[in-house]
mmCIF file of C-alpha atoms in Angstrom:
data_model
loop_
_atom_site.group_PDB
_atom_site.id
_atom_site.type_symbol
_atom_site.label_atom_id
_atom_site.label_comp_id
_atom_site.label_asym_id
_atom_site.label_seq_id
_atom_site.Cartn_x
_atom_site.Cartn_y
_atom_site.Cartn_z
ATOM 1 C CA UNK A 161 90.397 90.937 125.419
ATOM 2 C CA UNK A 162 90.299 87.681 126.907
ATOM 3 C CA UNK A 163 90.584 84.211 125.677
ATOM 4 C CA UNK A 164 86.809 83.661 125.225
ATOM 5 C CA UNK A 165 86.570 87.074 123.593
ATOM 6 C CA UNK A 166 89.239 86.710 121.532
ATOM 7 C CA UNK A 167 87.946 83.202 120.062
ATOM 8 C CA UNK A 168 84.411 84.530 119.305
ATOM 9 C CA UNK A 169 86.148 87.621 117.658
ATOM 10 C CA UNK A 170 88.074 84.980 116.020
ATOM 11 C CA UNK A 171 85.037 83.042 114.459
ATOM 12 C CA UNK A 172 83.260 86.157 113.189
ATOM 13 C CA UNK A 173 87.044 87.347 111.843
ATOM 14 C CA UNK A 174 87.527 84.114 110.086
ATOM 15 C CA UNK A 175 83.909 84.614 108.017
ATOM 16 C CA UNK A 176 84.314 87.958 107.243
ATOM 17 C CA UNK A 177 88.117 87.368 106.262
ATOM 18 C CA UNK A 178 88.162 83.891 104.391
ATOM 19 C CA UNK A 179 85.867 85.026 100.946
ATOM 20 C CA UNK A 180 88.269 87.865 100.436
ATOM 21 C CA UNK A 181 91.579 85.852 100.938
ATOM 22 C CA UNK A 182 89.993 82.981 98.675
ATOM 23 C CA UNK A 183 89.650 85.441 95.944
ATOM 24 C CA UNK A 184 92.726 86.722 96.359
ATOM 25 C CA UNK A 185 95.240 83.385 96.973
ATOM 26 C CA UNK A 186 93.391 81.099 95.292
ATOM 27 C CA UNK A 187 93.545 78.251 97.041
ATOM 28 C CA UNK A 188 91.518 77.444 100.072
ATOM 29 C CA UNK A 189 94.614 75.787 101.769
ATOM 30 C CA UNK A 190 96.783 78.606 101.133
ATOM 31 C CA UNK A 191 93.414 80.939 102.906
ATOM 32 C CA UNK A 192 93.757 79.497 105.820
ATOM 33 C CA UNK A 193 97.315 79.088 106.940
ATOM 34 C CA UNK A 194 97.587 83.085 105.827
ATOM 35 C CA UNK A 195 94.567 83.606 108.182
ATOM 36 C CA UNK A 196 95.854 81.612 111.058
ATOM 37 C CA UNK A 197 99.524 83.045 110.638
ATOM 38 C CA UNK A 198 97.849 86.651 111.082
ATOM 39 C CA UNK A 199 95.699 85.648 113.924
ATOM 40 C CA UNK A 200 98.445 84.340 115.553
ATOM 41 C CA UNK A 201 100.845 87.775 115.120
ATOM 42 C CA UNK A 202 97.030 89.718 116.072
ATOM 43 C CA UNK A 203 96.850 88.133 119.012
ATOM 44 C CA UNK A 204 100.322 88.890 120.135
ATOM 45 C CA UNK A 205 100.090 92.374 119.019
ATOM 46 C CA UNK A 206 96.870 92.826 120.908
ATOM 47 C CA UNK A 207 98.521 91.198 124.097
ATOM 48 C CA UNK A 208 101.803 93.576 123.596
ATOM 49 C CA UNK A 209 99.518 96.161 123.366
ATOM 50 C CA UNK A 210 100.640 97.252 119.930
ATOM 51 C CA UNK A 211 97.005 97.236 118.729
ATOM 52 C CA UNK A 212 95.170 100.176 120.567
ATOM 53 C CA UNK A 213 91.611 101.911 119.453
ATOM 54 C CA UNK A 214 91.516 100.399 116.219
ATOM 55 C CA UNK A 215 87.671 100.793 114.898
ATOM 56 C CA UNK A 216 87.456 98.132 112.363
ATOM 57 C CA UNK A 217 89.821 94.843 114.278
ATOM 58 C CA UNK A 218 88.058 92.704 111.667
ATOM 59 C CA UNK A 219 89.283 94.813 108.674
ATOM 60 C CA UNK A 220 92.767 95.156 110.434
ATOM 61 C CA UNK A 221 92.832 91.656 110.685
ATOM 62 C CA UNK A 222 91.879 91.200 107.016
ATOM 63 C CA UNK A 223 94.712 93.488 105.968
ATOM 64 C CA UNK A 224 97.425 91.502 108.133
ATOM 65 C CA UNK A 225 96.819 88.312 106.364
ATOM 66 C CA UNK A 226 96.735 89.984 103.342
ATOM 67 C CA UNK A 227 100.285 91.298 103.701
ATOM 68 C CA UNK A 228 101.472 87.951 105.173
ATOM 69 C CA UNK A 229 100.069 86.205 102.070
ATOM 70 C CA UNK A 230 102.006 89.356 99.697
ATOM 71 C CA UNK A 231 105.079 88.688 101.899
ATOM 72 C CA UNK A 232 105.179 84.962 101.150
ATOM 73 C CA UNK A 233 104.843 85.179 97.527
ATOM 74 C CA UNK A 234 107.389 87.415 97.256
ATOM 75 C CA UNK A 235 109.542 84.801 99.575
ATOM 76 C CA UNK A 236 108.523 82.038 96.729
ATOM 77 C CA UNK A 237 109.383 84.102 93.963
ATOM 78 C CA UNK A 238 112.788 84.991 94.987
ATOM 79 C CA UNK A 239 113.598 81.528 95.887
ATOM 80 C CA UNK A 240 112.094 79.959 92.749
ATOM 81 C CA UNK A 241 113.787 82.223 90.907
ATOM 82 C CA UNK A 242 116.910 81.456 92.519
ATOM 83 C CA UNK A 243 116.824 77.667 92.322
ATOM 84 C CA UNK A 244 116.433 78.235 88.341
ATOM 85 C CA UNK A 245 118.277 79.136 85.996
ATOM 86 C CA UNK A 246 118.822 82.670 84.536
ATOM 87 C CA UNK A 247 116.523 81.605 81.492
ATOM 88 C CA UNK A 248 114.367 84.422 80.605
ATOM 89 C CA UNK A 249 111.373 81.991 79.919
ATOM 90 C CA UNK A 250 111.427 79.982 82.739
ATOM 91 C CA UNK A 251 111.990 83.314 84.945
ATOM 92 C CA UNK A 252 108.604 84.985 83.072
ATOM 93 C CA UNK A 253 106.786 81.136 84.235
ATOM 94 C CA UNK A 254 107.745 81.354 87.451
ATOM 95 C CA UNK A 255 106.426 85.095 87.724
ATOM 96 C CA UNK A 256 103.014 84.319 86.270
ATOM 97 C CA UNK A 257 102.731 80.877 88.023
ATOM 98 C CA UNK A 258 102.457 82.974 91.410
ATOM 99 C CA UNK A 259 100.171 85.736 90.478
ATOM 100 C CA UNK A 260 96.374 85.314 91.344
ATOM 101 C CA UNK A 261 94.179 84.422 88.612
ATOM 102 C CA UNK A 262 90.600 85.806 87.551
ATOM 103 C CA UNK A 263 90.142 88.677 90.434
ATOM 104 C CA UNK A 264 87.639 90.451 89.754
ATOM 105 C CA UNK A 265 87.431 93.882 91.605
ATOM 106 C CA UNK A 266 84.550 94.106 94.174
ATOM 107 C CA UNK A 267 83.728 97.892 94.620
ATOM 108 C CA UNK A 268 83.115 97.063 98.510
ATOM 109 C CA UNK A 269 85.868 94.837 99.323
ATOM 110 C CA UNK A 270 88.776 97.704 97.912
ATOM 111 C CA UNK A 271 87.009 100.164 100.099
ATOM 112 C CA UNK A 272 87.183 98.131 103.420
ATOM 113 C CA UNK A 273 90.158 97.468 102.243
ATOM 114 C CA UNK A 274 91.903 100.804 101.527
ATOM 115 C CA UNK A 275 89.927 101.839 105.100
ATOM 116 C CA UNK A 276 91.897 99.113 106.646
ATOM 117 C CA UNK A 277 95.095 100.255 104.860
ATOM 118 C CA UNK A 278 94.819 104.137 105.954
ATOM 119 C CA UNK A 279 94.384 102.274 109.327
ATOM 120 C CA UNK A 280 97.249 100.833 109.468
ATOM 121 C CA UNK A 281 99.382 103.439 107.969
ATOM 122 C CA UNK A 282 98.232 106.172 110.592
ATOM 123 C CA UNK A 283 99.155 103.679 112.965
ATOM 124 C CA UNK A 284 102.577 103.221 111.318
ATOM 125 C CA UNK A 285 102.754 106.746 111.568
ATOM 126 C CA UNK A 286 101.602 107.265 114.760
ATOM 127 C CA UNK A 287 104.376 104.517 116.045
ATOM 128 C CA UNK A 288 107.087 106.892 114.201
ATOM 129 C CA UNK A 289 106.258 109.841 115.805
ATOM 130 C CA UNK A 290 106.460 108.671 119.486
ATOM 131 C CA UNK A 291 109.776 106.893 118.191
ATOM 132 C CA UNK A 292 110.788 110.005 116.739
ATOM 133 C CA UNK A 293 109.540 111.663 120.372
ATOM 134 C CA UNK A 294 111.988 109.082 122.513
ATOM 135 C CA UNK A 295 115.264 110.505 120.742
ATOM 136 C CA UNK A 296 116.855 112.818 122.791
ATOM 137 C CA UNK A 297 117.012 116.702 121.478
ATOM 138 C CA UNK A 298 120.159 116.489 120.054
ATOM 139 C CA UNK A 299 119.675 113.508 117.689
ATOM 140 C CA UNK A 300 115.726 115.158 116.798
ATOM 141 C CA UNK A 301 117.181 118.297 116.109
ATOM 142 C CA UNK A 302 120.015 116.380 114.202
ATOM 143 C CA UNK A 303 117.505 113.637 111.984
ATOM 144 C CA UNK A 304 115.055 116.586 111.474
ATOM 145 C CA UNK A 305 117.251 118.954 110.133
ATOM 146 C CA UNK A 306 119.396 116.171 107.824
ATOM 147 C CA UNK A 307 116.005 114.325 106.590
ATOM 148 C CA UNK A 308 113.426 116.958 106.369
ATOM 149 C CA UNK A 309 115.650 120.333 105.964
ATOM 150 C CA UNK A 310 118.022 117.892 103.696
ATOM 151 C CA UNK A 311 120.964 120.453 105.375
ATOM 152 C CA UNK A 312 124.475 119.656 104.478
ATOM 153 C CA UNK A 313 126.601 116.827 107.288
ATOM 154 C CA UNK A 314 129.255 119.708 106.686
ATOM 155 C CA UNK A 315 126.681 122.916 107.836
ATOM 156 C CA UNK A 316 124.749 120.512 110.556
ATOM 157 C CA UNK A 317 128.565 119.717 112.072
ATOM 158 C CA UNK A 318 129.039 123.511 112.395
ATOM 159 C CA UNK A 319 126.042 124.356 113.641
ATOM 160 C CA UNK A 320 125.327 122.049 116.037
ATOM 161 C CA UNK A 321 128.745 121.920 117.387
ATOM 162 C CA UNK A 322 129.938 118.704 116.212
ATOM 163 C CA UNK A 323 134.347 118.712 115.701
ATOM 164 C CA UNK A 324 134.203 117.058 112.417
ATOM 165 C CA UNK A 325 131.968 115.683 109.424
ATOM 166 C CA UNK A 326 132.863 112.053 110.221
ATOM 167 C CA UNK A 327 131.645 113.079 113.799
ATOM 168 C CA UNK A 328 128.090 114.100 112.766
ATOM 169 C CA UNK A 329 127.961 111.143 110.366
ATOM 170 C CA UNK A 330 128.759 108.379 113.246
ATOM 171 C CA UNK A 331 126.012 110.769 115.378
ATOM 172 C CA UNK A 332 123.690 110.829 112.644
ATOM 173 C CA UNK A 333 123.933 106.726 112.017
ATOM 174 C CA UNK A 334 123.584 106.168 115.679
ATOM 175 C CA UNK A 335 120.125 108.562 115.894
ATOM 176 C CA UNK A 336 118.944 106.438 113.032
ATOM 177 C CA UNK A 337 119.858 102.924 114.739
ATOM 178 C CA UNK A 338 117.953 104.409 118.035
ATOM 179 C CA UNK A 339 114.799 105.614 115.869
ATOM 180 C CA UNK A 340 114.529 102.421 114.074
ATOM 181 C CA UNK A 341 114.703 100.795 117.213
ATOM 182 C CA UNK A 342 112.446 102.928 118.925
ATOM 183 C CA UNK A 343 109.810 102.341 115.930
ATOM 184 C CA UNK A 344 110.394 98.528 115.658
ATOM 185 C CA UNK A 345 109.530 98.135 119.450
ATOM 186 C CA UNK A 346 106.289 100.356 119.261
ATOM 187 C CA UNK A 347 104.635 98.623 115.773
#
């Protein structure tokens, strides 16, 4: 997509995605940095190539900023909280100060919205599955068979030939490390 593209995109983005995150931060302000914050981390996505045949960019979009805004009131909370005291009152304030007032469900909006989720999440998914697909055989065979089988370190050391528990424990961290960093690199 190029710049021109992207900016028209942009425009119709901002119209479709402003009403929803007005409803849910509150604050018209607040709206618009989330917006821009998630158009910013689109557009590098979409340049990294991280975004690929997505149907509904607008609704993706939309569900970006939504988790940015989610993301920063859970970074206010924690430091509110921890700049106060441990009073229980002031703690409950704090909590309801930063939760959206007055929404009232709109029938449409959770449906693009839970589209826009399932998006997202088969993306996730799909992004964990070629990560998964970069390990080499050994450390597959060796996640697969620890996560999904939930075999013993003691039976996986036997069987796949390692000299010691510790040994397939150090092997089994270092798969992890790899598929997290596979993952990371492909979402």
């Amino acid at each position: 997509m190029d710049d021109s593209a992207f900016k028209a995109f942009l425009l119709k983005a901002h119209a479709y995605c402003l009403p929803k995150l007005n409803r849910l931060t509150q604050s018209a302000a607040d709206s618009e940095d989330v917006f821009m914050e998630a158009a910013y981390q689109f557009w590098k996505d979409l340049q990294s190539g991280k975004i690929k045949n997505q149907r509904n960019l607008k609704a993706l979009l939309f569900v970006m900023a939504k988790n940015r805004y989610i993301s920063l009131q859970r970074k206010r909370k924690r430091k509110s909280l921890q700049e106060h005291s441990t009073d229980p009152q002031l703690i409950h304030l704090e909590s309801a100060a930063h939760q959206p007032q007055g929404n009232i469900p709109d029938p449409l909006v959770e449906q693009e919205e839970a589209a826009a989720e399932a998006q997202v999440q088969q993306h996730r998914q799909q992004a964990f599955d070629r990560a998964l697909q970069q390990l080499d055989a050994k450390c597959r065979e060796l996640l697969l068979r620890f996560i999904v089988e939930k075999e013993r370190l003691k039976d996986l050391a036997q069987s796949l030939g390692y000299p010691s528990v510790d040994a397939v424990k150090m092997a089994k961290y270092r798969c992890k490390e790899k598929l997290v960093e596979g993952f990371g690199s492909l979402v």
